[in-house]
PDB file of C-alpha atoms and ligand atoms in Angstrom:
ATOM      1  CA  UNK A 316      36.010 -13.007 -51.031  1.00 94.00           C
ATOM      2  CA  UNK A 317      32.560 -13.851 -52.968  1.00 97.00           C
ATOM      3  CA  UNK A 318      32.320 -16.154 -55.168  1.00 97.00           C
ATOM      4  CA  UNK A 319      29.277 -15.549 -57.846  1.00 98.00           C
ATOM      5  CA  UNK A 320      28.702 -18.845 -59.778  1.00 97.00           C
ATOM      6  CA  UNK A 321      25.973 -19.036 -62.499  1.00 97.00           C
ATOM      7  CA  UNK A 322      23.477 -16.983 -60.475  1.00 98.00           C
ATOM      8  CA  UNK A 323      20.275 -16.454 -62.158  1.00 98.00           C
ATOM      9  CA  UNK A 324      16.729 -15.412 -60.434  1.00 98.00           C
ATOM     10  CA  UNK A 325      13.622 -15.839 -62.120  1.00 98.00           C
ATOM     11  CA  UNK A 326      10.482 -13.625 -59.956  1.00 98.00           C
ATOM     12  CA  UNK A 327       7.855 -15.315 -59.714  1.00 97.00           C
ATOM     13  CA  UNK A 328       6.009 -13.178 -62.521  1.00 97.00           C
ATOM     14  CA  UNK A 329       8.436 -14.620 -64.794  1.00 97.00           C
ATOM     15  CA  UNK A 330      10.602 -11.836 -64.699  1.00 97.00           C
ATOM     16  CA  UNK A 331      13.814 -13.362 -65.401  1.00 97.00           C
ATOM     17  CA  UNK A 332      16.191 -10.850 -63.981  1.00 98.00           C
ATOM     18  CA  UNK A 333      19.404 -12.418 -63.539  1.00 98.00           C
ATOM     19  CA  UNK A 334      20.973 -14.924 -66.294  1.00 97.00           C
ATOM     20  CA  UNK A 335      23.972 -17.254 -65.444  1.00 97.00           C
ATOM     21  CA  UNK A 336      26.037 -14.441 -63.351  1.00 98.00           C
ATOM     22  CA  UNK A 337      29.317 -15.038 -62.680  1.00 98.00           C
ATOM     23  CA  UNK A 338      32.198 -13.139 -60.794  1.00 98.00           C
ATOM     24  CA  UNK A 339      34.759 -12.780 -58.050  1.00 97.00           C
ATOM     25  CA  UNK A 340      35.290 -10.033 -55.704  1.00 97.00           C
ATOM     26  CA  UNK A 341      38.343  -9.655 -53.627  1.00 97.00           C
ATOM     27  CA  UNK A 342      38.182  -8.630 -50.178  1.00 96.00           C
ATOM     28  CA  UNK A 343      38.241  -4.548 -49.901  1.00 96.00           C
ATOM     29  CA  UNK A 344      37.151  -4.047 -53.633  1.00 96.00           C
ATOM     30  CA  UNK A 345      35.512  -0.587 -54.095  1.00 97.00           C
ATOM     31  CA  UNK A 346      32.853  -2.075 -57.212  1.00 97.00           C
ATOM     32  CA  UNK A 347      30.654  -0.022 -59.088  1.00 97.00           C
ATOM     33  CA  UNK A 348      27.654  -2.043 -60.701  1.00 97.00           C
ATOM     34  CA  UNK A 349      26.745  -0.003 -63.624  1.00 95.00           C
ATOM     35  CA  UNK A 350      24.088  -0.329 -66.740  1.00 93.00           C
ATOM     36  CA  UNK A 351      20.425   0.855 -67.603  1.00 91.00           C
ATOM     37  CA  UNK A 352      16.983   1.097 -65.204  1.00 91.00           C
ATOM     38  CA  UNK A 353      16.042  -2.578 -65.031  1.00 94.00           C
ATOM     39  CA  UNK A 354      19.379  -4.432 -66.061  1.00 95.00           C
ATOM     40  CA  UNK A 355      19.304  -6.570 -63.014  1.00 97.00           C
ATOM     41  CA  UNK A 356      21.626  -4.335 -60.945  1.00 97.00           C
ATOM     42  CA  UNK A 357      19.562  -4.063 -57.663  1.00 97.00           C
ATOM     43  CA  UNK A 358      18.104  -7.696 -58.085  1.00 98.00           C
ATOM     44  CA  UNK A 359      21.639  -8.376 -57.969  1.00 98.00           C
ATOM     45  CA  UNK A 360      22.887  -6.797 -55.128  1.00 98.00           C
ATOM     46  CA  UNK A 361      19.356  -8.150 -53.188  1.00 97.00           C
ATOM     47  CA  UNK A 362      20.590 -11.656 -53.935  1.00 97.00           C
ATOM     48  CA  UNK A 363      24.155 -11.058 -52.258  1.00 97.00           C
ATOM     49  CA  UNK A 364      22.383 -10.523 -48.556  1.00 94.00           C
ATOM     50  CA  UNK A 365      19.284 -12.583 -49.456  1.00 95.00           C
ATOM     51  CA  UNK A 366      16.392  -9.906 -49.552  1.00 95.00           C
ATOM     52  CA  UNK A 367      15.811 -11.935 -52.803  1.00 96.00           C
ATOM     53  CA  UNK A 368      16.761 -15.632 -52.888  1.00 96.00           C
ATOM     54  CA  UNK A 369      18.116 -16.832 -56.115  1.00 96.00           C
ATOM     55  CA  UNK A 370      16.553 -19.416 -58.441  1.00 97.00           C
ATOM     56  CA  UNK A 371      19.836 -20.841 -59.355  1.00 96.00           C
ATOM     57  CA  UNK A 372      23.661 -21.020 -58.648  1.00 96.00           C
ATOM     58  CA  UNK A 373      25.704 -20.401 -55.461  1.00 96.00           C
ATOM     59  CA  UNK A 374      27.254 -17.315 -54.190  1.00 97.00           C
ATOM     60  CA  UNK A 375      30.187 -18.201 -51.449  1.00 96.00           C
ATOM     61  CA  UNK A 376      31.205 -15.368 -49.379  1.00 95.00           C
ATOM     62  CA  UNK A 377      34.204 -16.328 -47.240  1.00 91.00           C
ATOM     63  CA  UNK A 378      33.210 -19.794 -48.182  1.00 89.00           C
ATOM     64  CA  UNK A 379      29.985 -19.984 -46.960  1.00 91.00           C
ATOM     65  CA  UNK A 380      26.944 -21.004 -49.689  1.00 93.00           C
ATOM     66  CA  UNK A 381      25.149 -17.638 -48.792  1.00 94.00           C
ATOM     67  CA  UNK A 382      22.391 -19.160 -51.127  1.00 90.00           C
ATOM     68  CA  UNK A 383      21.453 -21.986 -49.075  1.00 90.00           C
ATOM     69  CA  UNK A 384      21.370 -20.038 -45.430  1.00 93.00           C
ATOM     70  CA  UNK A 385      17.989 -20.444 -43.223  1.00 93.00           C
ATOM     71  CA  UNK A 386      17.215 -19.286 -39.882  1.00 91.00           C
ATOM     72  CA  UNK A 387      19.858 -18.399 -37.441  1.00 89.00           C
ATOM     73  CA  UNK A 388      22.457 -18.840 -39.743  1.00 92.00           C
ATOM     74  CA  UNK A 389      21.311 -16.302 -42.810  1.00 93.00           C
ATOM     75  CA  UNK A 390      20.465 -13.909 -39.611  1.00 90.00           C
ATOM     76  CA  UNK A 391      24.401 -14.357 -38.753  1.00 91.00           C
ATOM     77  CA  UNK A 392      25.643 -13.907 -41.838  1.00 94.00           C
ATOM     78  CA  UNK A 393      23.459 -10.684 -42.630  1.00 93.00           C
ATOM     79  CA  UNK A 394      24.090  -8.763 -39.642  1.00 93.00           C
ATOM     80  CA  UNK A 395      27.769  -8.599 -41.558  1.00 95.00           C
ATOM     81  CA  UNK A 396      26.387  -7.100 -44.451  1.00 97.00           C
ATOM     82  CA  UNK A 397      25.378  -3.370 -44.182  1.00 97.00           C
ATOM     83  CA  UNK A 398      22.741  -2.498 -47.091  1.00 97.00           C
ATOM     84  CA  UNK A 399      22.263   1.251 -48.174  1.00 97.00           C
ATOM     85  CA  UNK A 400      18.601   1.818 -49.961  1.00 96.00           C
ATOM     86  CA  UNK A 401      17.629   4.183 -52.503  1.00 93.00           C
ATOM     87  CA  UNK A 402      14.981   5.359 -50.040  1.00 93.00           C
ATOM     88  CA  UNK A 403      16.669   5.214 -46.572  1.00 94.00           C
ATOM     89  CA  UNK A 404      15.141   2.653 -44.951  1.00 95.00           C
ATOM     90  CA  UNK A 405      15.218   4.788 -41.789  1.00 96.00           C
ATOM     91  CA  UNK A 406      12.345   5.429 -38.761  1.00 95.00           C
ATOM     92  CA  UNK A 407      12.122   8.685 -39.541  1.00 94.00           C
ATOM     93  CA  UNK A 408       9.779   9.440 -35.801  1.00 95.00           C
ATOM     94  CA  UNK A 409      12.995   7.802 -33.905  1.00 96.00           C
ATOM     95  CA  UNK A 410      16.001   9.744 -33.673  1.00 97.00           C
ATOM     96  CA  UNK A 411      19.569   9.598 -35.367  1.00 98.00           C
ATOM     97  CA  UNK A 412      20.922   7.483 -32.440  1.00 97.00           C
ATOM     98  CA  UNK A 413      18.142   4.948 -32.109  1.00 95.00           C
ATOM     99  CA  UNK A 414      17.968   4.546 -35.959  1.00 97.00           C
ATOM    100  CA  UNK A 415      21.955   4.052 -35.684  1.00 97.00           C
ATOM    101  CA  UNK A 416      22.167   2.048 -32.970  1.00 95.00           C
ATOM    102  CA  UNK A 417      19.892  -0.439 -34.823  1.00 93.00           C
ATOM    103  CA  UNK A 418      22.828  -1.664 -36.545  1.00 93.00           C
ATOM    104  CA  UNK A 419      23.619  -3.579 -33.534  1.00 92.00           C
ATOM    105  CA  UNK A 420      20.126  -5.424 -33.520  1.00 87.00           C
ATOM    106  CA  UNK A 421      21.643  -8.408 -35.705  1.00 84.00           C
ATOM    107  CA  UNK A 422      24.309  -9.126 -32.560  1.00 85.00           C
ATOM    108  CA  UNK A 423      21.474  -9.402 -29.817  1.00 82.00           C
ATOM    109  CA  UNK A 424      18.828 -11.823 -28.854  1.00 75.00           C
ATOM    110  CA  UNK A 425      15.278 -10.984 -30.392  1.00 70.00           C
ATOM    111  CA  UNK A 426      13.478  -9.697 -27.059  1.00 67.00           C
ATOM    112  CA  UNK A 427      16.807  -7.713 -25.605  1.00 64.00           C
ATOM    113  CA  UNK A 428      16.785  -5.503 -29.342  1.00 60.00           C
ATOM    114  CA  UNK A 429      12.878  -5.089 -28.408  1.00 65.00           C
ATOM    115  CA  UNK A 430      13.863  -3.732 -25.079  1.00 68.00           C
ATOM    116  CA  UNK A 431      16.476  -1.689 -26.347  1.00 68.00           C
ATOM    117  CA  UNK A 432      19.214  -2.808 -24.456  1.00 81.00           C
ATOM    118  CA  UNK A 433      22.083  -1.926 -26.281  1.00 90.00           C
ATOM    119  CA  UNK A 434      25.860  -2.572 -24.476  1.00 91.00           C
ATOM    120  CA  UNK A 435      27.776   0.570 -23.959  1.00 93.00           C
ATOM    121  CA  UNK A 436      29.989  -1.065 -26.899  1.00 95.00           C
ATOM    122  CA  UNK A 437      27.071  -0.312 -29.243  1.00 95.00           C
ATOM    123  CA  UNK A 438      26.488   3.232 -28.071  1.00 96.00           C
ATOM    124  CA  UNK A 439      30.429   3.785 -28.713  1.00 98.00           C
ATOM    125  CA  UNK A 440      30.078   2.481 -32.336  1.00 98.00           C
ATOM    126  CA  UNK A 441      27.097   4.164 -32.881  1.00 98.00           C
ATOM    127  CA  UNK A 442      28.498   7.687 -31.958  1.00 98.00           C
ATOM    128  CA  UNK A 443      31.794   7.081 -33.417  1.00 98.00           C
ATOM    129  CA  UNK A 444      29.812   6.464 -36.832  1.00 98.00           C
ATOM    130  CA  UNK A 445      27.685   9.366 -36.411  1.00 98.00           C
ATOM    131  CA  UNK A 446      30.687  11.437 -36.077  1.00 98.00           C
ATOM    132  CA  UNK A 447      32.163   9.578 -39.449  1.00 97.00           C
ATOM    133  CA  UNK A 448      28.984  10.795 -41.322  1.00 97.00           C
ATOM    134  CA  UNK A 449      29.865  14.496 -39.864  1.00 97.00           C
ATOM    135  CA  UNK A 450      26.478  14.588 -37.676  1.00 98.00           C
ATOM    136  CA  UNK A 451      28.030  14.505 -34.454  1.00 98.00           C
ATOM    137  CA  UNK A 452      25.399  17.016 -32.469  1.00 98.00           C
ATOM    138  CA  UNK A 453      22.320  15.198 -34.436  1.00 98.00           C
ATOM    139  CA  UNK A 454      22.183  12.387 -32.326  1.00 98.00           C
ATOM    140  CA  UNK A 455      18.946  13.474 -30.422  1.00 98.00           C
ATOM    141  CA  UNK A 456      17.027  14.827 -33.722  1.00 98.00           C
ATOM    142  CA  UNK A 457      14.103  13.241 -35.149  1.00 98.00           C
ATOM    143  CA  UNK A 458      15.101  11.858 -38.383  1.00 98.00           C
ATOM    144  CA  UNK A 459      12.176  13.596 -39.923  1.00 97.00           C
ATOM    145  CA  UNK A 460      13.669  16.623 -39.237  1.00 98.00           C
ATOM    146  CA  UNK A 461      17.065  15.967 -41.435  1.00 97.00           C
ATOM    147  CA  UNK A 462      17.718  16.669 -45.205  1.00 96.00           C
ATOM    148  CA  UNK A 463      17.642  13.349 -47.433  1.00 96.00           C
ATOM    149  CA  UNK A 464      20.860  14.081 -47.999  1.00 96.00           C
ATOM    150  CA  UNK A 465      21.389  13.808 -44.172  1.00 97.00           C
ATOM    151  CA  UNK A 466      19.059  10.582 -43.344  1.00 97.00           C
ATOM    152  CA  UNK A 467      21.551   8.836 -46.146  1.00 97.00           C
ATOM    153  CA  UNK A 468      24.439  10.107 -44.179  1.00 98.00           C
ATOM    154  CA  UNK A 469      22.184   8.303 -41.553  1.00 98.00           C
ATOM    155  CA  UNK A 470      21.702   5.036 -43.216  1.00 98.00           C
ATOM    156  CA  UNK A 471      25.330   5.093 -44.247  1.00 98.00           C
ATOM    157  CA  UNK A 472      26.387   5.237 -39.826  1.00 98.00           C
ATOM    158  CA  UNK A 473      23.900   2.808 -39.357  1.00 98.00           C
ATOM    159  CA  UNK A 474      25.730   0.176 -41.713  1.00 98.00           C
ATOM    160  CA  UNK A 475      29.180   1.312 -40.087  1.00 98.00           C
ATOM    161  CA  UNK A 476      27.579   0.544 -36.456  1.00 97.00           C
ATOM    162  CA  UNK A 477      27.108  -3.126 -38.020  1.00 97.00           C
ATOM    163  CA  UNK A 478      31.121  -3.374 -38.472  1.00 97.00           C
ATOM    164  CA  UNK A 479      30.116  -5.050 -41.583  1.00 97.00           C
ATOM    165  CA  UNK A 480      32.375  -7.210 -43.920  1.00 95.00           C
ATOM    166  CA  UNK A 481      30.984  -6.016 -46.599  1.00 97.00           C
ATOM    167  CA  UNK A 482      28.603  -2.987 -47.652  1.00 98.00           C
ATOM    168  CA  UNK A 483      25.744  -3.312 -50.422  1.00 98.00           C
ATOM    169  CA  UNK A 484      24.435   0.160 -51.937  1.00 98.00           C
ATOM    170  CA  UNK A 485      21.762   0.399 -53.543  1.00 97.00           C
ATOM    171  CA  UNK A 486      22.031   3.633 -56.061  1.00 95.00           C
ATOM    172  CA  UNK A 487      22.306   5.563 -52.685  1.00 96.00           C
ATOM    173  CA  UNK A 488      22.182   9.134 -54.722  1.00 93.00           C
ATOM    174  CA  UNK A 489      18.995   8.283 -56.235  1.00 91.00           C
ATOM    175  CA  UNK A 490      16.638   9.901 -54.666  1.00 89.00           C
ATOM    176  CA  UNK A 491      19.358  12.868 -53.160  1.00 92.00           C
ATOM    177  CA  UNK A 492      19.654  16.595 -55.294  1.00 91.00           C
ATOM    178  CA  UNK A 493      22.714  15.097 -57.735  1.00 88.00           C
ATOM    179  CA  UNK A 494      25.368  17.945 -56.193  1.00 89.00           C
ATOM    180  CA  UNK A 495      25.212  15.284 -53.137  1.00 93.00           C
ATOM    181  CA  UNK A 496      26.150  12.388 -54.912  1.00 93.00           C
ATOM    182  CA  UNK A 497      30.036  13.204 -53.834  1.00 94.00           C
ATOM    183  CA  UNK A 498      29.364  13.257 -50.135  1.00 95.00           C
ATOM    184  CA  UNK A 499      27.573   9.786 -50.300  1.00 96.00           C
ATOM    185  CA  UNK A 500      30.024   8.018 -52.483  1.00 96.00           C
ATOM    186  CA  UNK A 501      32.660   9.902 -50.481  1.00 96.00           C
ATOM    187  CA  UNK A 502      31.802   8.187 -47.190  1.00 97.00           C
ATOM    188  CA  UNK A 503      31.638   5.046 -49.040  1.00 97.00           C
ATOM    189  CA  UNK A 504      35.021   5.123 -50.151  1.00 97.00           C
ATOM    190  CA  UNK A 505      36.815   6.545 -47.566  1.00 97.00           C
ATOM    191  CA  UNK A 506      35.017   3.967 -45.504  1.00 97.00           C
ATOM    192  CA  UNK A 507      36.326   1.344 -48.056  1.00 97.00           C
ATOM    193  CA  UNK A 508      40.261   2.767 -48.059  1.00 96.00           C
ATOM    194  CA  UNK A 509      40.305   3.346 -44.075  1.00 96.00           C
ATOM    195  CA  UNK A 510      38.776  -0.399 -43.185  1.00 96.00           C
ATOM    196  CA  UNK A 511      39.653  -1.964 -45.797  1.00 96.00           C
ATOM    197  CA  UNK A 512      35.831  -3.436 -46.385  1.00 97.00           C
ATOM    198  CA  UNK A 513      34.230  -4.177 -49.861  1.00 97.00           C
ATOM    199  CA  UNK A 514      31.651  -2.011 -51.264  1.00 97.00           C
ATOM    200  CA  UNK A 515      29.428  -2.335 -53.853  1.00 98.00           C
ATOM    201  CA  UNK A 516      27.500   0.248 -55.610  1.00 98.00           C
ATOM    202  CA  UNK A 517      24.968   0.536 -57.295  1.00 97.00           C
ATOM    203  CA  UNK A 518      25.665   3.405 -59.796  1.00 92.00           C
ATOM    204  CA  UNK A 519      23.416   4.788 -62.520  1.00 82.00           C
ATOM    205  CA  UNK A 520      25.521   7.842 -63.884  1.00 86.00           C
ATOM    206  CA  UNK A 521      28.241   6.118 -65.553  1.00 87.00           C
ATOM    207  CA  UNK A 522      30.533   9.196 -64.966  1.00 89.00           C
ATOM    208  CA  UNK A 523      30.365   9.030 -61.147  1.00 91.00           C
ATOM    209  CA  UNK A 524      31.064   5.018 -61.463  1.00 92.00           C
ATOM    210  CA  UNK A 525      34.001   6.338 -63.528  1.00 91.00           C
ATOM    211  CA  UNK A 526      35.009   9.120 -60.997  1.00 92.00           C
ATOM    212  CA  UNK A 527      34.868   6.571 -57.567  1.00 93.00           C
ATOM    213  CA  UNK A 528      35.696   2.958 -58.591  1.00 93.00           C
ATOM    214  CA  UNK A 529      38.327   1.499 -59.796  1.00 88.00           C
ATOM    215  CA  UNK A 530      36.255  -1.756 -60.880  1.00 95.00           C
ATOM    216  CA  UNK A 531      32.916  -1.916 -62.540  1.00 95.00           C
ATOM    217  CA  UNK A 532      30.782  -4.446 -63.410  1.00 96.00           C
ATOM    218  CA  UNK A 533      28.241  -3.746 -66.044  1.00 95.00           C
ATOM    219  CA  UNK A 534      24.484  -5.614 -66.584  1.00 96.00           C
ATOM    220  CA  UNK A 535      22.412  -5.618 -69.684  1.00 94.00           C
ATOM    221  CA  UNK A 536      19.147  -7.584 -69.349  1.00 94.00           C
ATOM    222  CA  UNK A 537      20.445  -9.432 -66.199  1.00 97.00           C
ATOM    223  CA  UNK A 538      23.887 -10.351 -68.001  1.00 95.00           C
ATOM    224  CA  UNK A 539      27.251  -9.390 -67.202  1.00 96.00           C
ATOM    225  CA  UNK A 540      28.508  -7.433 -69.894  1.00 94.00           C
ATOM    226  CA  UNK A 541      31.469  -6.419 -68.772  1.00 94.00           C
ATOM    227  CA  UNK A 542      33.697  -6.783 -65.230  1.00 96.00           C
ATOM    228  CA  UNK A 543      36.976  -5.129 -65.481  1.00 95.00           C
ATOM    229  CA  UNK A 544      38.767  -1.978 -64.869  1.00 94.00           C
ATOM    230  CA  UNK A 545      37.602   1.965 -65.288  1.00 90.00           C
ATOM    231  CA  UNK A 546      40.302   2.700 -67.774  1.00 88.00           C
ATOM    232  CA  UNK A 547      39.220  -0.539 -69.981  1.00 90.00           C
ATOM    233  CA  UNK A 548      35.614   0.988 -70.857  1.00 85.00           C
ATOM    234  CA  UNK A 549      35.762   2.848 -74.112  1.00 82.00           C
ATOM    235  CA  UNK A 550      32.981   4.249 -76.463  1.00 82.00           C
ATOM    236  CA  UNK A 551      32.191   0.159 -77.738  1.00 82.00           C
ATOM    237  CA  UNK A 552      31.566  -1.109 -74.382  1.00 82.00           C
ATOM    238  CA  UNK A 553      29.471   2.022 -73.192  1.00 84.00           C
ATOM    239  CA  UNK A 554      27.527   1.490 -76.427  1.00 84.00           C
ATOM    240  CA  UNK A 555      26.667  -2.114 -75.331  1.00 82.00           C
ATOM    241  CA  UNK A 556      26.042  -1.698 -71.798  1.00 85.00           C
ATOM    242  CA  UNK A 557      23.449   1.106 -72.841  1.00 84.00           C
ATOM    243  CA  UNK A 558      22.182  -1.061 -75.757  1.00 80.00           C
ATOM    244  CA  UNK A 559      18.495  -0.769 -75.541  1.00 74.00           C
ATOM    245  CA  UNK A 560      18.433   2.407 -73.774  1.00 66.00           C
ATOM    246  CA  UNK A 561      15.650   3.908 -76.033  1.00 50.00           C
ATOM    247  CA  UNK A 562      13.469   1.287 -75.158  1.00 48.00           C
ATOM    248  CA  UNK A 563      13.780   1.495 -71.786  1.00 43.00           C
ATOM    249  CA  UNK A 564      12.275   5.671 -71.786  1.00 38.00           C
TER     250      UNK A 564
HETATM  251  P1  LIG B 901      18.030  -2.325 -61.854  1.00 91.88           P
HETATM  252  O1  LIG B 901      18.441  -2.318 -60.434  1.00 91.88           O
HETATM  253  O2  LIG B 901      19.195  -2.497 -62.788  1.00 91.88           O
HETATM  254  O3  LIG B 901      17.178  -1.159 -62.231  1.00 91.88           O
HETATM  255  P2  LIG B 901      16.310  -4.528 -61.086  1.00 91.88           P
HETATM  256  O4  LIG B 901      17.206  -5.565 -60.524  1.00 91.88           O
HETATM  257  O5  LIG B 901      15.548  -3.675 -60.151  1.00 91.88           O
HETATM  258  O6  LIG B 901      17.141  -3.637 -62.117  1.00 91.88           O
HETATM  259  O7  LIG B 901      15.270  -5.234 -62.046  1.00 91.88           O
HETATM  260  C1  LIG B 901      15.626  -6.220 -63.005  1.00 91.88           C
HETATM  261  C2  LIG B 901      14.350  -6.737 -63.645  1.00 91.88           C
HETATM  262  O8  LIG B 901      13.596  -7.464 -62.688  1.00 91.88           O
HETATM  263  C3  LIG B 901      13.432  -5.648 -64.174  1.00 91.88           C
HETATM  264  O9  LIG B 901      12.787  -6.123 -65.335  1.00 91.88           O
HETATM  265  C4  LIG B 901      12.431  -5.472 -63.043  1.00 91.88           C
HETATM  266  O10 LIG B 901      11.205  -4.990 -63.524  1.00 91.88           O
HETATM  267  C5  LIG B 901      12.307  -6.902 -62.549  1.00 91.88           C
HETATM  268  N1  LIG B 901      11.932  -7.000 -61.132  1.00 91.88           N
HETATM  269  C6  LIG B 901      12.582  -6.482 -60.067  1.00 91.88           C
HETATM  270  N2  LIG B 901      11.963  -6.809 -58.907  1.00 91.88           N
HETATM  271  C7  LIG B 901      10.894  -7.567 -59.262  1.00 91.88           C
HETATM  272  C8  LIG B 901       9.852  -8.231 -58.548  1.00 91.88           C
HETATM  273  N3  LIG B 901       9.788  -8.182 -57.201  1.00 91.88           N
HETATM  274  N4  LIG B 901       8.928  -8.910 -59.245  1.00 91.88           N
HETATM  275  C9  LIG B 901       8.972  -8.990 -60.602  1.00 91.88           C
HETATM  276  N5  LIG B 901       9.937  -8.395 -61.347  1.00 91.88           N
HETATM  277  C10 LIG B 901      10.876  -7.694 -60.701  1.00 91.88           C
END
């Protein structure tokens, strides 16, 4: 379960990105976070594993202040939390395995990730991911050598090989040809229905939001503007969540 309370996060430009956020997310949700180029949707998402700390309010996941987690503690909690980028994230001179199999680094001392020493468990996971992503036969390619649309199918393993509690993406079709937008956000939710963990998406096309999740939360200018079921958005509430949109291009 998290637990959003008042969350707001000012960068230190003076950006104020996030204003007094508030929500609750049951365990296995399948969430699409929906609204315009700047509304505070990754900044969001960021603050839920701590790539950006907040400047105010608590978010509790599983009742733990994930706000207020330092050292060995906020390194526990994120190796939990499997985060898909826009842009991979991936080594692209390693190959499919290696970059997989550093989903496990979070669950081993510093020097023994270093060293590479992954447990036979970890080479299980890994492969049985890499099979989930339909690469099994990749393992030993360079990811340079893959599609985009195949180094997300990467990234996407890589999270799996965590065994995460809950998986952060962050518009994961962005930078993929759009006709591959299915396979992502198919992996995502089948991964959701099968193990029952929560996703959240980041989802700029409001039609694929429509077409995947069953719950969407909109931001406008770092607000929620709406959190509620598919069916409930009409014309109004698309109107509002894309208020401003000409000043945005
Ligand atoms: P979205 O994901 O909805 O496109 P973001 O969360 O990326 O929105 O951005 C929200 C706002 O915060 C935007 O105005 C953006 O320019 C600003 N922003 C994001 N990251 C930073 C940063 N590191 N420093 C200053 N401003 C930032």
């Amino acid at each position: 379960m998290i637990q959003v309370s008042n969350l707001s996060k000012v960068f230190p430009d003076g950006t104020q990105a996030l204003r007094d956020v508030s929500v609750s997310i049951p365990d296995g949700d399948f969430v699409a976070v929906i609204g315009l180029s700047g509304a505070g949707k990754s900044t969001f998402l960021r603050c839920l594993n701590r790539l950006v700390d907040p400047s105010g309010g608590a978010i509790e996941v599983d009742g733990t202040d994930v706000a207020r987690l330092r050292g060995r503690s906020l390194q526990r909690y994120r190796r939990t939390v499997g985060f898909i980028f826009q842009q991979f994230n991936l080594v692209t001179r390693l190959s499919v395995l290696d970059n997989v199999l550093s989903g496990r680094l979070g669950y081993h001392p510093t020097w023994r990730g270093m060293l590479a020493l992954y447990t036979d468990r970890d080479y299980e996971l890994a492969r049985a991911a890499i099979r989930e992503v339909g690469l099994a036969g990749k393992e030993d390619t360079r990811v340079d050598q893959l599609s985009g649309g195949q180094q997300q199918r990467v990234a996407i393993a890589r999270a799996m090989t965590q065994e995460p509690e809950l998986i952060l993406a962050d518009e994961p079709m962005a930078s993929l040809d759009p006709r591959l937008s299915d396979v992502i956000l198919g992996l995502l939710r089948d991964y959701n229905q099968k193990r029952g963990v929560t996703v959240l998406v980041n989802i700029h096309v409001l039609e694929l939001a429509k077409r995947y999740a069953k719950r969407v939360i909109a931001f406008n200018k770092g607000h929620i503007v709406f959190d509620g079921p598919v069916a409930e958005l009409d014309g109004d509430l698309e109107t509002t969540i894309y208020a401003g949109s000409l000043e945005a291009l």
